[in-house]
Short mmCIF file of C-alpha atoms and ligand atoms in Angstrom, two decimals:
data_model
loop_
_atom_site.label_atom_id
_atom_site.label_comp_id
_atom_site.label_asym_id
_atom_site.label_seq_id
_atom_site.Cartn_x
_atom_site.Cartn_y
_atom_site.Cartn_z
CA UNK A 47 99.97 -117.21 60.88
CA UNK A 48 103.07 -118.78 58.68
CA UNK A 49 104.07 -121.61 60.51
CA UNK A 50 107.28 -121.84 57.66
CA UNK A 51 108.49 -118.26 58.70
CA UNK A 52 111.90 -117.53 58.99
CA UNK A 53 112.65 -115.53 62.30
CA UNK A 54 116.17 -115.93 62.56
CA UNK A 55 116.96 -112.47 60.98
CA UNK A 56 114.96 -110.16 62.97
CA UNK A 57 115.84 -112.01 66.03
CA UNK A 58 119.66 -111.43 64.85
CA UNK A 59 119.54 -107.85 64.58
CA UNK A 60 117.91 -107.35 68.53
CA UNK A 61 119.76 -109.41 70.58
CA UNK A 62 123.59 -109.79 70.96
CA UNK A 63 125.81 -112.41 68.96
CA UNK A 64 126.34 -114.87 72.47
CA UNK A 65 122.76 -114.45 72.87
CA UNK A 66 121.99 -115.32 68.91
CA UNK A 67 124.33 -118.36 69.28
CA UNK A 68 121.99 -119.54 72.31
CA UNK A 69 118.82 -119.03 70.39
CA UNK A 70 120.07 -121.30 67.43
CA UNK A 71 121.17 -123.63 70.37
CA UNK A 72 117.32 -123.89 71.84
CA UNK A 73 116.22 -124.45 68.53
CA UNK A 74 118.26 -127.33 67.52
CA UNK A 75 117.63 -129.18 71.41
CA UNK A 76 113.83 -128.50 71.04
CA UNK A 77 113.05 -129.77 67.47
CA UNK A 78 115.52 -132.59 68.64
CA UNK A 79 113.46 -133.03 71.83
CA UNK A 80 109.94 -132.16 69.13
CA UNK A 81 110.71 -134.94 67.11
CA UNK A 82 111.28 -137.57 69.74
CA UNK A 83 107.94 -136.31 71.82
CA UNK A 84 106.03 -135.89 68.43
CA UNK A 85 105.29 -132.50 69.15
CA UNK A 86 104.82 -129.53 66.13
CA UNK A 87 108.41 -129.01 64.29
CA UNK A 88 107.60 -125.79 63.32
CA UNK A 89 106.06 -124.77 66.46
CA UNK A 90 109.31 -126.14 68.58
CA UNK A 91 111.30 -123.51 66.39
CA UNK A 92 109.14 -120.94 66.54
CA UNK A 93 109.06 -120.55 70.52
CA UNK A 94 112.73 -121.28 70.32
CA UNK A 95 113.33 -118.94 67.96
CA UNK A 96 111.61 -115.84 69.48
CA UNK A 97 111.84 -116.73 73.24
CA UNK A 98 114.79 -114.62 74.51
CA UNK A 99 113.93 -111.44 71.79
CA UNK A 100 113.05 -108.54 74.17
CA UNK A 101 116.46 -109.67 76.23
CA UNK A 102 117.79 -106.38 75.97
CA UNK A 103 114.49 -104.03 75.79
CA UNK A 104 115.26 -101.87 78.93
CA UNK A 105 113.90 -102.58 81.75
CA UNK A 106 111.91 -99.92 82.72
CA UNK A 107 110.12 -100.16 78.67
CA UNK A 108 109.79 -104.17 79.55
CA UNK A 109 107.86 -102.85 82.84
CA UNK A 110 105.57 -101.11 81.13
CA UNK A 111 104.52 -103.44 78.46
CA UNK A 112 103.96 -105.61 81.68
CA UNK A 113 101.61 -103.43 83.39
CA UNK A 114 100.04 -102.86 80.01
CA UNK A 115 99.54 -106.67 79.11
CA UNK A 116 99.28 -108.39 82.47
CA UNK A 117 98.52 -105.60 85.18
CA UNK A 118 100.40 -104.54 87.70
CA UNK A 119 99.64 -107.20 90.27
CA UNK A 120 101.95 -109.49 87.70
CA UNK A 121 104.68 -107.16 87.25
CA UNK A 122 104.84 -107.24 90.83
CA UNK A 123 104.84 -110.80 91.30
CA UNK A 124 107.53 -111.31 88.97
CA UNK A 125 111.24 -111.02 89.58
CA UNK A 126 113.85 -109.00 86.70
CA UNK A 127 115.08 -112.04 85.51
CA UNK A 128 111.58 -113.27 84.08
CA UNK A 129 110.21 -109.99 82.14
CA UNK A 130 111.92 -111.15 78.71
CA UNK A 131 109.40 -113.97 79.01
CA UNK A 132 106.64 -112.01 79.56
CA UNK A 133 107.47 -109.24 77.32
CA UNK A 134 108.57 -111.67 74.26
CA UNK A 135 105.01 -113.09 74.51
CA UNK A 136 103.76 -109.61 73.41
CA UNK A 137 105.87 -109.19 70.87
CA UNK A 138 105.52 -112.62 69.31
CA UNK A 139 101.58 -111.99 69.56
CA UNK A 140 101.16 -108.14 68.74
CA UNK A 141 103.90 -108.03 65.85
CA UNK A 142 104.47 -110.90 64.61
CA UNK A 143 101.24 -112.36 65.46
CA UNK A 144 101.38 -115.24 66.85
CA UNK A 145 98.56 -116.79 67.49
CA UNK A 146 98.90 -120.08 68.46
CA UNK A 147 98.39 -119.98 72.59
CA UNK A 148 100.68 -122.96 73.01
CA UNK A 149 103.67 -121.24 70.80
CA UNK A 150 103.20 -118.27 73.16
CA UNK A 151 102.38 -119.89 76.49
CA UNK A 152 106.07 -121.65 75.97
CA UNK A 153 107.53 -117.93 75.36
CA UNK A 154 105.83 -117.02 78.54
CA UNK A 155 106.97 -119.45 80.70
CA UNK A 156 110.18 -120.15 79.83
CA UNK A 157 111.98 -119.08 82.51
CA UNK A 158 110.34 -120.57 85.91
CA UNK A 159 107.83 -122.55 83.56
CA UNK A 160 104.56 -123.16 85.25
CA UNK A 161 102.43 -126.34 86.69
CA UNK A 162 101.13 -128.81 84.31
CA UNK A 163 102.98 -127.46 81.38
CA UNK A 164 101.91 -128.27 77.94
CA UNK A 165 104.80 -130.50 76.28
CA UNK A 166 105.94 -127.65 74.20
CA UNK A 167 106.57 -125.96 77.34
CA UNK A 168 108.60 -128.50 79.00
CA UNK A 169 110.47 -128.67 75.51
CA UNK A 170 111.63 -125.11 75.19
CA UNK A 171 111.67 -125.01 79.01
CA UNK A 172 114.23 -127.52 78.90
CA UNK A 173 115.75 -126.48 75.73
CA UNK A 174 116.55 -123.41 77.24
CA UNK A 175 118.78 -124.56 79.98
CA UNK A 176 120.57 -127.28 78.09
CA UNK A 177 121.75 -126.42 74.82
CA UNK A 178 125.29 -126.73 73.89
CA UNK A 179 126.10 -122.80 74.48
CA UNK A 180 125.52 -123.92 78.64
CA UNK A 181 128.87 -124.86 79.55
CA UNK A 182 127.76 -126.48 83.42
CA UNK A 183 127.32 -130.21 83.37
CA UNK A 184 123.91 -130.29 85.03
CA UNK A 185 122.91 -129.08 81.15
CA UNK A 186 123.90 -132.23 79.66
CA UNK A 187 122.42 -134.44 82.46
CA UNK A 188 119.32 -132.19 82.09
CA UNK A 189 119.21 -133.48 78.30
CA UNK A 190 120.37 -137.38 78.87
CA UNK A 191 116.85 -137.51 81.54
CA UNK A 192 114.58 -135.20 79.12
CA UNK A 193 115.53 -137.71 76.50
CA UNK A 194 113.78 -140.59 78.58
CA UNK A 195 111.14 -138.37 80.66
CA UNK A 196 110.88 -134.71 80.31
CA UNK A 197 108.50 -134.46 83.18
CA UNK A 198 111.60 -135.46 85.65
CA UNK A 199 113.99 -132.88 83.58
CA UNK A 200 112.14 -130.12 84.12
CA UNK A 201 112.22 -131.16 87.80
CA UNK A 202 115.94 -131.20 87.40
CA UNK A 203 116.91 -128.01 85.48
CA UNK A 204 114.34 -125.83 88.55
CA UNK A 205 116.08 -127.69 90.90
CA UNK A 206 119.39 -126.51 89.48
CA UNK A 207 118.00 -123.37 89.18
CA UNK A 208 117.12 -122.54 92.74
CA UNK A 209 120.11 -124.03 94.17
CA UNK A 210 122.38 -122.10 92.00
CA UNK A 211 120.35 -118.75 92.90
CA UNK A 212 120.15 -119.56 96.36
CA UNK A 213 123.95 -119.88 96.21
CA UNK A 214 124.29 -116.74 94.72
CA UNK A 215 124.13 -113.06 97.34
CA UNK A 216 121.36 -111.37 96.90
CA UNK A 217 119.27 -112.98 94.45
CA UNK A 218 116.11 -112.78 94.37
CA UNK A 219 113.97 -115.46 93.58
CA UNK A 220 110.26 -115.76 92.45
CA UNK A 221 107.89 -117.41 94.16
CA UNK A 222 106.42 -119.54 91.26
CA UNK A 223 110.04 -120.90 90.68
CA UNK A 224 109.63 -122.59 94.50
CA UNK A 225 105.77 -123.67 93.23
CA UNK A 226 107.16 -125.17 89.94
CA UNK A 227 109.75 -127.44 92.13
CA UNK A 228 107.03 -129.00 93.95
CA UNK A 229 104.74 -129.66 91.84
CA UNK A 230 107.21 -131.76 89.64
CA UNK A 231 108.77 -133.09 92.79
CA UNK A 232 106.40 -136.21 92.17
CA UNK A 233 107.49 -136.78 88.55
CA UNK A 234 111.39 -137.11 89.49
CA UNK A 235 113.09 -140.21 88.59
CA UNK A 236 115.77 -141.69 91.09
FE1 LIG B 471 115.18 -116.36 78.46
FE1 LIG B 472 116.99 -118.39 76.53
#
């Protein structure tokens, strides 16, 4: 694969301008976040780039490119929410083949993110719910901690998460969000 390829245009012309504007948002906070945790430039905007693509792929097409790729037991064990993840991992890998697993395992998870992410994960993870589009304040407090330990940011931001879903009626939550808040329970700073 070209790790110098330009996504930004085909990413442009599937998703909608607020959601274009957050893309070039979690690229600038993860090749910030790359450069300070001497992780792959090119890689950080990659992921970035193409993480959110299949946002607006109906649901019931995202379903079945779920089943397809992951089985059914996954689809099931997901919530709504999360299928852009999944479903943005195919399409980074089957057309614009990607092939770099830790490029694509950062698409995947970057909504609930996972146990003992890789630190591309954490960085998009985190990218994600702090760039400057993210108006709440727990965004920039997010980015101050993942700045000195990204391990107790991404305890943060699923923290923030879950209470802000819990607050909300009716939402419904996935169980590996819950998983993902204990295991980095240990790493949080006080
Ligand atoms: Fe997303
Ligand atoms: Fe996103």
């Amino acid at each position: 694969m070209d790790y110098k390829k330009d996504y930004l245009d085909i990413v442009k012309s599937r998703v909608k301008e607020t959601r274009y504007i957050h893309t070039l948002g979690v690229i600038n906070v993860s090749v910030e976040l790359a450069k300070i945790y001497n992780v792959d430039i090119d890689k950080a905007r990659i992921a970035a780039s193409l993480h959110d693509i299949t946002k607006y792929i109906d649901i019931d097409t995202q379903k079945e490119m779920i089943i397809k790729n992951f089985g059914k037991d996954v689809l099931d064990s997901l919530v709504p929410q999360i299928y852009h993840g999944y479903t943005a991992y195919v399409v980074a890998r089957d057309e614009f083949k990607v092939d770099d697993e830790d490029i694509l395992n950062a698409i995947l998870y970057h909504t609930n993110g996972r146990e003992n992410m890789s630190t591309l994960e954490k960085i998009i993870f985190i990218a994600d719910f702090t760039e400057p589009s993210r108006k709440f304040k727990e965004a920039n407090i997010c980015l101050e901690k993942a700045k000195k330990s990204l391990d107790d940011a991404v305890y943060y931001a699923i923290d923030e998460q879950i209470k802000y879903m819990e607050s909300k009626e009716g939402y419904k939550i996935a169980k590996i969000a819950y998983k993902v808040r204990d295991y980095y329970r240990r790493f949080k700073v006080e």
